[in-house]
Amino acid sequence: MLRNMMMFMMALLILTGCTSRDEEKKNASGLETPNIDTGIKNAIKEDVLKNINDPKSYQEVSWKKLQSGDRVSERINKKVIFIAHSFEGKNNYGGTIIRENIYFIGDGKPKLIIDFDTKLAFGDFLSNKSIGTLFSTTIWNLETLQADFRKSATDPSAKENVKDFIYSIKRFSKSDQEFLTDSISNANTPLSIAKNVALFLSIRLFPELIEELIFNEITYNGKYK
């Protein structure tokens, strides 16, 4: 599934632009969105049922239209919607588990782009030594960012530094972005390569989405906006 997600994300690179606009500062809503189109919901349900081990165990938990979709739409001048869908299903190791999938909606059907805990995956990304080595040639020290991320809930300066990192990726040259994507896909981390690549591509394309998923807000107005 992650392979398909990565292929879709790479295709999006052709469609998205890099020009930012002046935007008003907004806070993301953590409430469930009651008015998501029924057709979108049905398409997402169909995708979920195709990809879980026991479709009969599927139970809806929540649906939310993320505000970052509006911010991305403003930036790239194309309609973008992000839907977060939480559902309960059978756990491979027994019992049930609640999962959350993030879907991208542009001109076509909903496409799954994230099916993992973004906050946990981001922490793992920062602590990955192979990835840290890749970023050692940039201005970013991932060990410092890892420490900032740990205290970001209580330290506004640390949070802002983490957000600077997230938003800075789209300012890298295209060749540097592609080098990092290729290098991450070949890093010596076989159990997490697909997830790390999917996360990096999401940061590269949609920093607003990653900010919302990690911090439950869209307030960044820093130097890499």
mmCIF file with all atom_site columns, C-alpha atoms in Angstrom:
data_model
loop_
_atom_site.group_PDB
_atom_site.id
_atom_site.type_symbol
_atom_site.label_atom_id
_atom_site.label_alt_id
_atom_site.label_comp_id
_atom_site.label_asym_id
_atom_site.label_entity_id
_atom_site.label_seq_id
_atom_site.pdbx_PDB_ins_code
_atom_site.Cartn_x
_atom_site.Cartn_y
_atom_site.Cartn_z
_atom_site.occupancy
_atom_site.B_iso_or_equiv
_atom_site.pdbx_formal_charge
_atom_site.auth_seq_id
_atom_site.auth_comp_id
_atom_site.auth_asym_id
_atom_site.auth_atom_id
_atom_site.pdbx_PDB_model_num
ATOM 1   C CA . MET A 1 1   ? 0.000   0.000  0.000   1.00 0.00 ? 1   MET A CA 1
ATOM 2   C CA . LEU A 1 2   ? 2.810   2.410  0.884   1.00 0.00 ? 2   LEU A CA 1
ATOM 3   C CA . ARG A 1 3   ? 4.370   1.784  -2.528  1.00 0.00 ? 3   ARG A CA 1
ATOM 4   C CA . ASN A 1 4   ? 1.163   2.949  -4.213  1.00 0.00 ? 4   ASN A CA 1
ATOM 5   C CA . MET A 1 5   ? 1.054   5.962  -1.930  1.00 0.00 ? 5   MET A CA 1
ATOM 6   C CA . MET A 1 6   ? 4.619   6.924  -2.868  1.00 0.00 ? 6   MET A CA 1
ATOM 7   C CA . MET A 1 7   ? 3.896   6.586  -6.580  1.00 0.00 ? 7   MET A CA 1
ATOM 8   C CA . PHE A 1 8   ? 0.879   8.863  -6.180  1.00 0.00 ? 8   PHE A CA 1
ATOM 9   C CA . MET A 1 9   ? 2.877   11.413 -4.189  1.00 0.00 ? 9   MET A CA 1
ATOM 10  C CA . MET A 1 10  ? 5.554   11.517 -6.868  1.00 0.00 ? 10  MET A CA 1
ATOM 11  C CA . ALA A 1 11  ? 2.869   12.129 -9.479  1.00 0.00 ? 11  ALA A CA 1
ATOM 12  C CA . LEU A 1 12  ? 1.602   15.050 -7.421  1.00 0.00 ? 12  LEU A CA 1
ATOM 13  C CA . LEU A 1 13  ? 5.008   16.734 -7.700  1.00 0.00 ? 13  LEU A CA 1
ATOM 14  C CA . ILE A 1 14  ? 4.176   17.410 -11.332 1.00 0.00 ? 14  ILE A CA 1
ATOM 15  C CA . LEU A 1 15  ? 0.919   19.122 -10.400 1.00 0.00 ? 15  LEU A CA 1
ATOM 16  C CA . THR A 1 16  ? 1.851   21.224 -7.379  1.00 0.00 ? 16  THR A CA 1
ATOM 17  C CA . GLY A 1 17  ? 3.531   24.594 -7.507  1.00 0.00 ? 17  GLY A CA 1
ATOM 18  C CA . CYS A 1 18  ? 6.027   26.240 -5.195  1.00 0.00 ? 18  CYS A CA 1
ATOM 19  C CA . THR A 1 19  ? 4.670   29.785 -4.979  1.00 0.00 ? 19  THR A CA 1
ATOM 20  C CA . SER A 1 20  ? 3.411   30.847 -1.563  1.00 0.00 ? 20  SER A CA 1
ATOM 21  C CA . ARG A 1 21  ? 0.783   33.524 -0.925  1.00 0.00 ? 21  ARG A CA 1
ATOM 22  C CA . ASP A 1 22  ? 0.179   35.813 2.037   1.00 0.00 ? 22  ASP A CA 1
ATOM 23  C CA . GLU A 1 23  ? -2.204  33.955 4.319   1.00 0.00 ? 23  GLU A CA 1
ATOM 24  C CA . GLU A 1 24  ? -4.021  34.807 7.492   1.00 0.00 ? 24  GLU A CA 1
ATOM 25  C CA . LYS A 1 25  ? -3.016  32.990 10.631  1.00 0.00 ? 25  LYS A CA 1
ATOM 26  C CA . LYS A 1 26  ? -5.518  30.252 11.468  1.00 0.00 ? 26  LYS A CA 1
ATOM 27  C CA . ASN A 1 27  ? -6.001  27.591 14.119  1.00 0.00 ? 27  ASN A CA 1
ATOM 28  C CA . ALA A 1 28  ? -6.939  24.095 12.996  1.00 0.00 ? 28  ALA A CA 1
ATOM 29  C CA . SER A 1 29  ? -10.151 22.609 14.286  1.00 0.00 ? 29  SER A CA 1
ATOM 30  C CA . GLY A 1 30  ? -10.033 19.308 16.107  1.00 0.00 ? 30  GLY A CA 1
ATOM 31  C CA . LEU A 1 31  ? -13.758 18.726 15.710  1.00 0.00 ? 31  LEU A CA 1
ATOM 32  C CA . GLU A 1 32  ? -15.378 16.170 13.466  1.00 0.00 ? 32  GLU A CA 1
ATOM 33  C CA . THR A 1 33  ? -16.690 17.593 10.191  1.00 0.00 ? 33  THR A CA 1
ATOM 34  C CA . PRO A 1 34  ? -20.400 16.744 9.831   1.00 0.00 ? 34  PRO A CA 1
ATOM 35  C CA . ASN A 1 35  ? -20.920 17.724 6.181   1.00 0.00 ? 35  ASN A CA 1
ATOM 36  C CA . ILE A 1 36  ? -18.418 15.681 4.187   1.00 0.00 ? 36  ILE A CA 1
ATOM 37  C CA . ASP A 1 37  ? -19.878 14.676 0.839   1.00 0.00 ? 37  ASP A CA 1
ATOM 38  C CA . THR A 1 38  ? -21.481 11.221 0.899   1.00 0.00 ? 38  THR A CA 1
ATOM 39  C CA . GLY A 1 39  ? -19.790 10.252 -2.367  1.00 0.00 ? 39  GLY A CA 1
ATOM 40  C CA . ILE A 1 40  ? -16.363 11.049 -0.892  1.00 0.00 ? 40  ILE A CA 1
ATOM 41  C CA . LYS A 1 41  ? -17.153 9.022  2.221   1.00 0.00 ? 41  LYS A CA 1
ATOM 42  C CA . ASN A 1 42  ? -18.295 6.036  0.182   1.00 0.00 ? 42  ASN A CA 1
ATOM 43  C CA . ALA A 1 43  ? -15.161 6.147  -1.994  1.00 0.00 ? 43  ALA A CA 1
ATOM 44  C CA . ILE A 1 44  ? -12.943 6.242  1.109   1.00 0.00 ? 44  ILE A CA 1
ATOM 45  C CA . LYS A 1 45  ? -14.861 3.399  2.750   1.00 0.00 ? 45  LYS A CA 1
ATOM 46  C CA . GLU A 1 46  ? -14.436 1.331  -0.402  1.00 0.00 ? 46  GLU A CA 1
ATOM 47  C CA . ASP A 1 47  ? -10.685 1.931  -0.324  1.00 0.00 ? 47  ASP A CA 1
ATOM 48  C CA . VAL A 1 48  ? -10.433 1.024  3.357   1.00 0.00 ? 48  VAL A CA 1
ATOM 49  C CA . LEU A 1 49  ? -12.394 -2.191 2.910   1.00 0.00 ? 49  LEU A CA 1
ATOM 50  C CA . LYS A 1 50  ? -10.113 -3.239 0.050   1.00 0.00 ? 50  LYS A CA 1
ATOM 51  C CA . ASN A 1 51  ? -7.026  -2.891 2.199   1.00 0.00 ? 51  ASN A CA 1
ATOM 52  C CA . ILE A 1 52  ? -7.873  -4.193 5.673   1.00 0.00 ? 52  ILE A CA 1
ATOM 53  C CA . ASN A 1 53  ? -7.502  -7.835 6.626   1.00 0.00 ? 53  ASN A CA 1
ATOM 54  C CA . ASP A 1 54  ? -11.047 -8.321 7.859   1.00 0.00 ? 54  ASP A CA 1
ATOM 55  C CA . PRO A 1 55  ? -13.566 -5.987 6.170   1.00 0.00 ? 55  PRO A CA 1
ATOM 56  C CA . LYS A 1 56  ? -16.318 -7.234 8.492   1.00 0.00 ? 56  LYS A CA 1
ATOM 57  C CA . SER A 1 57  ? -14.443 -5.727 11.460  1.00 0.00 ? 57  SER A CA 1
ATOM 58  C CA . TYR A 1 58  ? -14.583 -2.206 10.003  1.00 0.00 ? 58  TYR A CA 1
ATOM 59  C CA . GLN A 1 59  ? -16.354 0.353  12.185  1.00 0.00 ? 59  GLN A CA 1
ATOM 60  C CA . GLU A 1 60  ? -16.445 4.099  11.518  1.00 0.00 ? 60  GLU A CA 1
ATOM 61  C CA . VAL A 1 61  ? -15.013 6.281  14.282  1.00 0.00 ? 61  VAL A CA 1
ATOM 62  C CA . SER A 1 62  ? -14.697 9.796  12.846  1.00 0.00 ? 62  SER A CA 1
ATOM 63  C CA . TRP A 1 63  ? -14.443 11.928 9.712   1.00 0.00 ? 63  TRP A CA 1
ATOM 64  C CA . LYS A 1 64  ? -12.685 15.288 9.572   1.00 0.00 ? 64  LYS A CA 1
ATOM 65  C CA . LYS A 1 65  ? -11.964 17.738 6.775   1.00 0.00 ? 65  LYS A CA 1
ATOM 66  C CA . LEU A 1 66  ? -8.558  19.195 7.575   1.00 0.00 ? 66  LEU A CA 1
ATOM 67  C CA . GLN A 1 67  ? -8.044  22.943 7.324   1.00 0.00 ? 67  GLN A CA 1
ATOM 68  C CA . SER A 1 68  ? -4.639  22.464 5.734   1.00 0.00 ? 68  SER A CA 1
ATOM 69  C CA . GLY A 1 69  ? -6.411  21.609 2.475   1.00 0.00 ? 69  GLY A CA 1
ATOM 70  C CA . ASP A 1 70  ? -7.619  25.208 2.215   1.00 0.00 ? 70  ASP A CA 1
ATOM 71  C CA . ARG A 1 71  ? -4.119  26.504 2.896   1.00 0.00 ? 71  ARG A CA 1
ATOM 72  C CA . VAL A 1 72  ? -2.563  24.283 0.227   1.00 0.00 ? 72  VAL A CA 1
ATOM 73  C CA . SER A 1 73  ? -5.301  25.297 -2.239  1.00 0.00 ? 73  SER A CA 1
ATOM 74  C CA . GLU A 1 74  ? -4.406  28.955 -1.689  1.00 0.00 ? 74  GLU A CA 1
ATOM 75  C CA . ARG A 1 75  ? -0.712  28.280 -2.193  1.00 0.00 ? 75  ARG A CA 1
ATOM 76  C CA . ILE A 1 76  ? -0.877  26.226 -5.391  1.00 0.00 ? 76  ILE A CA 1
ATOM 77  C CA . ASN A 1 77  ? -4.054  27.657 -6.950  1.00 0.00 ? 77  ASN A CA 1
ATOM 78  C CA . LYS A 1 78  ? -5.657  24.218 -7.219  1.00 0.00 ? 78  LYS A CA 1
ATOM 79  C CA . LYS A 1 79  ? -8.517  22.740 -5.231  1.00 0.00 ? 79  LYS A CA 1
ATOM 80  C CA . VAL A 1 80  ? -7.195  20.416 -2.541  1.00 0.00 ? 80  VAL A CA 1
ATOM 81  C CA . ILE A 1 81  ? -9.104  18.625 0.214   1.00 0.00 ? 81  ILE A CA 1
ATOM 82  C CA . PHE A 1 82  ? -7.621  16.462 2.955   1.00 0.00 ? 82  PHE A CA 1
ATOM 83  C CA . ILE A 1 83  ? -9.890  14.067 4.833   1.00 0.00 ? 83  ILE A CA 1
ATOM 84  C CA . ALA A 1 84  ? -8.842  12.295 8.026   1.00 0.00 ? 84  ALA A CA 1
ATOM 85  C CA . HIS A 1 85  ? -10.858 9.125  8.578   1.00 0.00 ? 85  HIS A CA 1
ATOM 86  C CA . SER A 1 86  ? -10.513 7.118  11.770  1.00 0.00 ? 86  SER A CA 1
ATOM 87  C CA . PHE A 1 87  ? -11.888 3.618  11.935  1.00 0.00 ? 87  PHE A CA 1
ATOM 88  C CA . GLU A 1 88  ? -11.736 0.517  14.086  1.00 0.00 ? 88  GLU A CA 1
ATOM 89  C CA . GLY A 1 89  ? -10.616 -2.779 12.636  1.00 0.00 ? 89  GLY A CA 1
ATOM 90  C CA . LYS A 1 90  ? -9.158  -6.127 13.553  1.00 0.00 ? 90  LYS A CA 1
ATOM 91  C CA . ASN A 1 91  ? -5.599  -6.055 14.879  1.00 0.00 ? 91  ASN A CA 1
ATOM 92  C CA . ASN A 1 92  ? -3.168  -8.549 13.322  1.00 0.00 ? 92  ASN A CA 1
ATOM 93  C CA . TYR A 1 93  ? -2.079  -9.537 16.811  1.00 0.00 ? 93  TYR A CA 1
ATOM 94  C CA . GLY A 1 94  ? -5.545  -9.964 18.264  1.00 0.00 ? 94  GLY A CA 1
ATOM 95  C CA . GLY A 1 95  ? -8.302  -7.655 19.393  1.00 0.00 ? 95  GLY A CA 1
ATOM 96  C CA . THR A 1 96  ? -9.135  -4.429 17.587  1.00 0.00 ? 96  THR A CA 1
ATOM 97  C CA . ILE A 1 97  ? -7.241  -1.252 16.818  1.00 0.00 ? 97  ILE A CA 1
ATOM 98  C CA . ILE A 1 98  ? -8.218  2.266  15.795  1.00 0.00 ? 98  ILE A CA 1
ATOM 99  C CA . ARG A 1 99  ? -6.383  3.609  12.757  1.00 0.00 ? 99  ARG A CA 1
ATOM 100 C CA . GLU A 1 100 ? -6.438  6.944  10.955  1.00 0.00 ? 100 GLU A CA 1
ATOM 101 C CA . ASN A 1 101 ? -5.982  7.363  7.204   1.00 0.00 ? 101 ASN A CA 1
ATOM 102 C CA . ILE A 1 102 ? -5.364  10.684 5.470   1.00 0.00 ? 102 ILE A CA 1
ATOM 103 C CA . TYR A 1 103 ? -6.817  11.076 1.983   1.00 0.00 ? 103 TYR A CA 1
ATOM 104 C CA . PHE A 1 104 ? -5.985  13.634 -0.701  1.00 0.00 ? 104 PHE A CA 1
ATOM 105 C CA . ILE A 1 105 ? -8.797  14.800 -2.974  1.00 0.00 ? 105 ILE A CA 1
ATOM 106 C CA . GLY A 1 106 ? -8.052  16.879 -6.053  1.00 0.00 ? 106 GLY A CA 1
ATOM 107 C CA . ASP A 1 107 ? -9.864  16.480 -9.343  1.00 0.00 ? 107 ASP A CA 1
ATOM 108 C CA . GLY A 1 108 ? -10.410 12.738 -9.016  1.00 0.00 ? 108 GLY A CA 1
ATOM 109 C CA . LYS A 1 109 ? -11.203 10.084 -6.456  1.00 0.00 ? 109 LYS A CA 1
ATOM 110 C CA . PRO A 1 110 ? -9.786  10.213 -2.919  1.00 0.00 ? 110 PRO A CA 1
ATOM 111 C CA . LYS A 1 111 ? -6.198  8.947  -2.761  1.00 0.00 ? 111 LYS A CA 1
ATOM 112 C CA . LEU A 1 112 ? -4.607  7.553  0.378   1.00 0.00 ? 112 LEU A CA 1
ATOM 113 C CA . ILE A 1 113 ? -1.391  9.436  1.221   1.00 0.00 ? 113 ILE A CA 1
ATOM 114 C CA . ILE A 1 114 ? -0.808  8.618  4.918   1.00 0.00 ? 114 ILE A CA 1
ATOM 115 C CA . ASP A 1 115 ? -1.850  5.491  6.805   1.00 0.00 ? 115 ASP A CA 1
ATOM 116 C CA . PHE A 1 116 ? 0.399   5.804  9.855   1.00 0.00 ? 116 PHE A CA 1
ATOM 117 C CA . ASP A 1 117 ? 0.675   7.890  13.014  1.00 0.00 ? 117 ASP A CA 1
ATOM 118 C CA . THR A 1 118 ? 2.307   11.042 11.621  1.00 0.00 ? 118 THR A CA 1
ATOM 119 C CA . LYS A 1 119 ? 3.548   12.362 14.947  1.00 0.00 ? 119 LYS A CA 1
ATOM 120 C CA . LEU A 1 120 ? 5.181   9.043  15.855  1.00 0.00 ? 120 LEU A CA 1
ATOM 121 C CA . ALA A 1 121 ? 6.627   8.623  12.351  1.00 0.00 ? 121 ALA A CA 1
ATOM 122 C CA . PHE A 1 122 ? 8.067   12.144 12.432  1.00 0.00 ? 122 PHE A CA 1
ATOM 123 C CA . GLY A 1 123 ? 9.818   11.439 15.733  1.00 0.00 ? 123 GLY A CA 1
ATOM 124 C CA . ASP A 1 124 ? 11.248  8.219  14.273  1.00 0.00 ? 124 ASP A CA 1
ATOM 125 C CA . PHE A 1 125 ? 12.346  10.129 11.153  1.00 0.00 ? 125 PHE A CA 1
ATOM 126 C CA . LEU A 1 126 ? 14.300  12.657 13.224  1.00 0.00 ? 126 LEU A CA 1
ATOM 127 C CA . SER A 1 127 ? 15.968  9.922  15.310  1.00 0.00 ? 127 SER A CA 1
ATOM 128 C CA . ASN A 1 128 ? 16.997  7.824  12.302  1.00 0.00 ? 128 ASN A CA 1
ATOM 129 C CA . LYS A 1 129 ? 20.799  7.908  12.083  1.00 0.00 ? 129 LYS A CA 1
ATOM 130 C CA . SER A 1 130 ? 20.938  7.211  8.353   1.00 0.00 ? 130 SER A CA 1
ATOM 131 C CA . ILE A 1 131 ? 18.595  10.101 7.633   1.00 0.00 ? 131 ILE A CA 1
ATOM 132 C CA . GLY A 1 132 ? 20.482  12.307 10.084  1.00 0.00 ? 132 GLY A CA 1
ATOM 133 C CA . THR A 1 133 ? 23.651  11.670 8.093   1.00 0.00 ? 133 THR A CA 1
ATOM 134 C CA . LEU A 1 134 ? 21.894  12.688 4.872   1.00 0.00 ? 134 LEU A CA 1
ATOM 135 C CA . PHE A 1 135 ? 20.837  15.998 6.393   1.00 0.00 ? 135 PHE A CA 1
ATOM 136 C CA . SER A 1 136 ? 24.301  16.700 7.801   1.00 0.00 ? 136 SER A CA 1
ATOM 137 C CA . THR A 1 137 ? 25.140  18.457 4.514   1.00 0.00 ? 137 THR A CA 1
ATOM 138 C CA . THR A 1 138 ? 22.241  20.888 5.055   1.00 0.00 ? 138 THR A CA 1
ATOM 139 C CA . ILE A 1 139 ? 21.689  23.546 7.704   1.00 0.00 ? 139 ILE A CA 1
ATOM 140 C CA . TRP A 1 140 ? 19.720  21.076 9.810   1.00 0.00 ? 140 TRP A CA 1
ATOM 141 C CA . ASN A 1 141 ? 21.019  18.946 12.678  1.00 0.00 ? 141 ASN A CA 1
ATOM 142 C CA . LEU A 1 142 ? 18.435  16.227 13.236  1.00 0.00 ? 142 LEU A CA 1
ATOM 143 C CA . GLU A 1 143 ? 19.678  15.463 16.766  1.00 0.00 ? 143 GLU A CA 1
ATOM 144 C CA . THR A 1 144 ? 18.936  19.068 17.743  1.00 0.00 ? 144 THR A CA 1
ATOM 145 C CA . LEU A 1 145 ? 15.578  18.883 16.006  1.00 0.00 ? 145 LEU A CA 1
ATOM 146 C CA . GLN A 1 146 ? 14.791  15.656 17.835  1.00 0.00 ? 146 GLN A CA 1
ATOM 147 C CA . ALA A 1 147 ? 15.429  17.409 21.171  1.00 0.00 ? 147 ALA A CA 1
ATOM 148 C CA . ASP A 1 148 ? 13.309  20.372 20.080  1.00 0.00 ? 148 ASP A CA 1
ATOM 149 C CA . PHE A 1 149 ? 10.498  18.070 19.002  1.00 0.00 ? 149 PHE A CA 1
ATOM 150 C CA . ARG A 1 150 ? 10.444  16.378 22.421  1.00 0.00 ? 150 ARG A CA 1
ATOM 151 C CA . LYS A 1 151 ? 9.918   19.693 24.204  1.00 0.00 ? 151 LYS A CA 1
ATOM 152 C CA . SER A 1 152 ? 7.796   21.398 21.533  1.00 0.00 ? 152 SER A CA 1
ATOM 153 C CA . ALA A 1 153 ? 4.599   20.955 23.570  1.00 0.00 ? 153 ALA A CA 1
ATOM 154 C CA . THR A 1 154 ? 5.900   23.319 26.255  1.00 0.00 ? 154 THR A CA 1
ATOM 155 C CA . ASP A 1 155 ? 8.612   25.343 24.494  1.00 0.00 ? 155 ASP A CA 1
ATOM 156 C CA . PRO A 1 156 ? 7.329   27.734 21.767  1.00 0.00 ? 156 PRO A CA 1
ATOM 157 C CA . SER A 1 157 ? 10.861  28.374 20.477  1.00 0.00 ? 157 SER A CA 1
ATOM 158 C CA . ALA A 1 158 ? 11.509  24.654 20.048  1.00 0.00 ? 158 ALA A CA 1
ATOM 159 C CA . LYS A 1 159 ? 8.162   24.219 18.275  1.00 0.00 ? 159 LYS A CA 1
ATOM 160 C CA . GLU A 1 160 ? 8.960   27.077 15.899  1.00 0.00 ? 160 GLU A CA 1
ATOM 161 C CA . ASN A 1 161 ? 12.334  25.519 15.061  1.00 0.00 ? 161 ASN A CA 1
ATOM 162 C CA . VAL A 1 162 ? 10.650  22.213 14.190  1.00 0.00 ? 162 VAL A CA 1
ATOM 163 C CA . LYS A 1 163 ? 8.137   24.058 12.015  1.00 0.00 ? 163 LYS A CA 1
ATOM 164 C CA . ASP A 1 164 ? 11.001  25.912 10.320  1.00 0.00 ? 164 ASP A CA 1
ATOM 165 C CA . PHE A 1 165 ? 12.447  22.534 9.362   1.00 0.00 ? 165 PHE A CA 1
ATOM 166 C CA . ILE A 1 166 ? 9.126   21.248 8.021   1.00 0.00 ? 166 ILE A CA 1
ATOM 167 C CA . TYR A 1 167 ? 8.516   24.316 5.867   1.00 0.00 ? 167 TYR A CA 1
ATOM 168 C CA . SER A 1 168 ? 12.127  24.683 4.730   1.00 0.00 ? 168 SER A CA 1
ATOM 169 C CA . ILE A 1 169 ? 12.044  21.466 2.689   1.00 0.00 ? 169 ILE A CA 1
ATOM 170 C CA . LYS A 1 170 ? 9.906   23.006 -0.052  1.00 0.00 ? 170 LYS A CA 1
ATOM 171 C CA . ARG A 1 171 ? 12.516  25.773 -0.343  1.00 0.00 ? 171 ARG A CA 1
ATOM 172 C CA . PHE A 1 172 ? 15.302  23.296 -1.129  1.00 0.00 ? 172 PHE A CA 1
ATOM 173 C CA . SER A 1 173 ? 16.342  23.174 -4.776  1.00 0.00 ? 173 SER A CA 1
ATOM 174 C CA . LYS A 1 174 ? 14.584  20.558 -6.870  1.00 0.00 ? 174 LYS A CA 1
ATOM 175 C CA . SER A 1 175 ? 17.845  18.623 -7.263  1.00 0.00 ? 175 SER A CA 1
ATOM 176 C CA . ASP A 1 176 ? 18.406  18.603 -3.483  1.00 0.00 ? 176 ASP A CA 1
ATOM 177 C CA . GLN A 1 177 ? 14.824  17.464 -2.861  1.00 0.00 ? 177 GLN A CA 1
ATOM 178 C CA . GLU A 1 178 ? 15.195  14.629 -5.356  1.00 0.00 ? 178 GLU A CA 1
ATOM 179 C CA . PHE A 1 179 ? 18.587  13.649 -3.935  1.00 0.00 ? 179 PHE A CA 1
ATOM 180 C CA . LEU A 1 180 ? 17.130  13.412 -0.421  1.00 0.00 ? 180 LEU A CA 1
ATOM 181 C CA . THR A 1 181 ? 14.088  11.459 -1.643  1.00 0.00 ? 181 THR A CA 1
ATOM 182 C CA . ASP A 1 182 ? 16.266  8.957  -3.507  1.00 0.00 ? 182 ASP A CA 1
ATOM 183 C CA . SER A 1 183 ? 18.718  8.656  -0.629  1.00 0.00 ? 183 SER A CA 1
ATOM 184 C CA . ILE A 1 184 ? 15.978  8.088  1.950   1.00 0.00 ? 184 ILE A CA 1
ATOM 185 C CA . SER A 1 185 ? 14.473  5.393  -0.282  1.00 0.00 ? 185 SER A CA 1
ATOM 186 C CA . ASN A 1 186 ? 17.843  3.625  -0.256  1.00 0.00 ? 186 ASN A CA 1
ATOM 187 C CA . ALA A 1 187 ? 18.753  4.217  3.386   1.00 0.00 ? 187 ALA A CA 1
ATOM 188 C CA . ASN A 1 188 ? 19.772  1.279  5.523   1.00 0.00 ? 188 ASN A CA 1
ATOM 189 C CA . THR A 1 189 ? 16.437  1.117  7.333   1.00 0.00 ? 189 THR A CA 1
ATOM 190 C CA . PRO A 1 190 ? 14.506  -1.671 5.564   1.00 0.00 ? 190 PRO A CA 1
ATOM 191 C CA . LEU A 1 191 ? 11.612  -1.783 8.030   1.00 0.00 ? 191 LEU A CA 1
ATOM 192 C CA . SER A 1 192 ? 10.836  1.933  7.736   1.00 0.00 ? 192 SER A CA 1
ATOM 193 C CA . ILE A 1 193 ? 11.999  3.024  4.275   1.00 0.00 ? 193 ILE A CA 1
ATOM 194 C CA . ALA A 1 194 ? 8.507   3.218  2.731   1.00 0.00 ? 194 ALA A CA 1
ATOM 195 C CA . LYS A 1 195 ? 7.090   5.133  5.687   1.00 0.00 ? 195 LYS A CA 1
ATOM 196 C CA . ASN A 1 196 ? 10.045  7.548  5.775   1.00 0.00 ? 196 ASN A CA 1
ATOM 197 C CA . VAL A 1 197 ? 9.775   8.245  2.046   1.00 0.00 ? 197 VAL A CA 1
ATOM 198 C CA . ALA A 1 198 ? 5.999   8.762  2.276   1.00 0.00 ? 198 ALA A CA 1
ATOM 199 C CA . LEU A 1 199 ? 6.514   11.138 5.205   1.00 0.00 ? 199 LEU A CA 1
ATOM 200 C CA . PHE A 1 200 ? 9.287   13.082 3.460   1.00 0.00 ? 200 PHE A CA 1
ATOM 201 C CA . LEU A 1 201 ? 7.229   13.446 0.283   1.00 0.00 ? 201 LEU A CA 1
ATOM 202 C CA . SER A 1 202 ? 4.290   14.687 2.366   1.00 0.00 ? 202 SER A CA 1
ATOM 203 C CA . ILE A 1 203 ? 6.554   17.271 4.042   1.00 0.00 ? 203 ILE A CA 1
ATOM 204 C CA . ARG A 1 204 ? 7.947   18.275 0.652   1.00 0.00 ? 204 ARG A CA 1
ATOM 205 C CA . LEU A 1 205 ? 4.523   18.703 -0.950  1.00 0.00 ? 205 LEU A CA 1
ATOM 206 C CA . PHE A 1 206 ? 2.242   19.655 1.934   1.00 0.00 ? 206 PHE A CA 1
ATOM 207 C CA . PRO A 1 207 ? 4.039   21.172 4.954   1.00 0.00 ? 207 PRO A CA 1
ATOM 208 C CA . GLU A 1 208 ? 0.715   22.690 6.020   1.00 0.00 ? 208 GLU A CA 1
ATOM 209 C CA . LEU A 1 209 ? -0.774  19.190 6.340   1.00 0.00 ? 209 LEU A CA 1
ATOM 210 C CA . ILE A 1 210 ? 2.163   17.925 8.389   1.00 0.00 ? 210 ILE A CA 1
ATOM 211 C CA . GLU A 1 211 ? 1.974   20.946 10.700  1.00 0.00 ? 211 GLU A CA 1
ATOM 212 C CA . GLU A 1 212 ? -1.714  20.275 11.304  1.00 0.00 ? 212 GLU A CA 1
ATOM 213 C CA . LEU A 1 213 ? -1.279  16.541 11.878  1.00 0.00 ? 213 LEU A CA 1
ATOM 214 C CA . ILE A 1 214 ? 1.645   16.963 14.273  1.00 0.00 ? 214 ILE A CA 1
ATOM 215 C CA . PHE A 1 215 ? 0.633   20.100 16.172  1.00 0.00 ? 215 PHE A CA 1
ATOM 216 C CA . ASN A 1 216 ? -3.145  20.257 15.552  1.00 0.00 ? 216 ASN A CA 1
ATOM 217 C CA . GLU A 1 217 ? -2.781  23.836 14.352  1.00 0.00 ? 217 GLU A CA 1
ATOM 218 C CA . ILE A 1 218 ? -1.790  25.858 11.286  1.00 0.00 ? 218 ILE A CA 1
ATOM 219 C CA . THR A 1 219 ? -0.139  28.956 12.711  1.00 0.00 ? 219 THR A CA 1
ATOM 220 C CA . TYR A 1 220 ? 3.246   29.020 10.997  1.00 0.00 ? 220 TYR A CA 1
ATOM 221 C CA . ASN A 1 221 ? 4.268   32.446 9.742   1.00 0.00 ? 221 ASN A CA 1
ATOM 222 C CA . GLY A 1 222 ? 8.047   32.048 9.898   1.00 0.00 ? 222 GLY A CA 1
ATOM 223 C CA . LYS A 1 223 ? 10.891  32.683 7.511   1.00 0.00 ? 223 LYS A CA 1
ATOM 224 C CA . TYR A 1 224 ? 10.201  29.612 5.328   1.00 0.00 ? 224 TYR A CA 1
ATOM 225 C CA . LYS A 1 225 ? 6.497   30.290 4.779   1.00 0.00 ? 225 LYS A CA 1
#
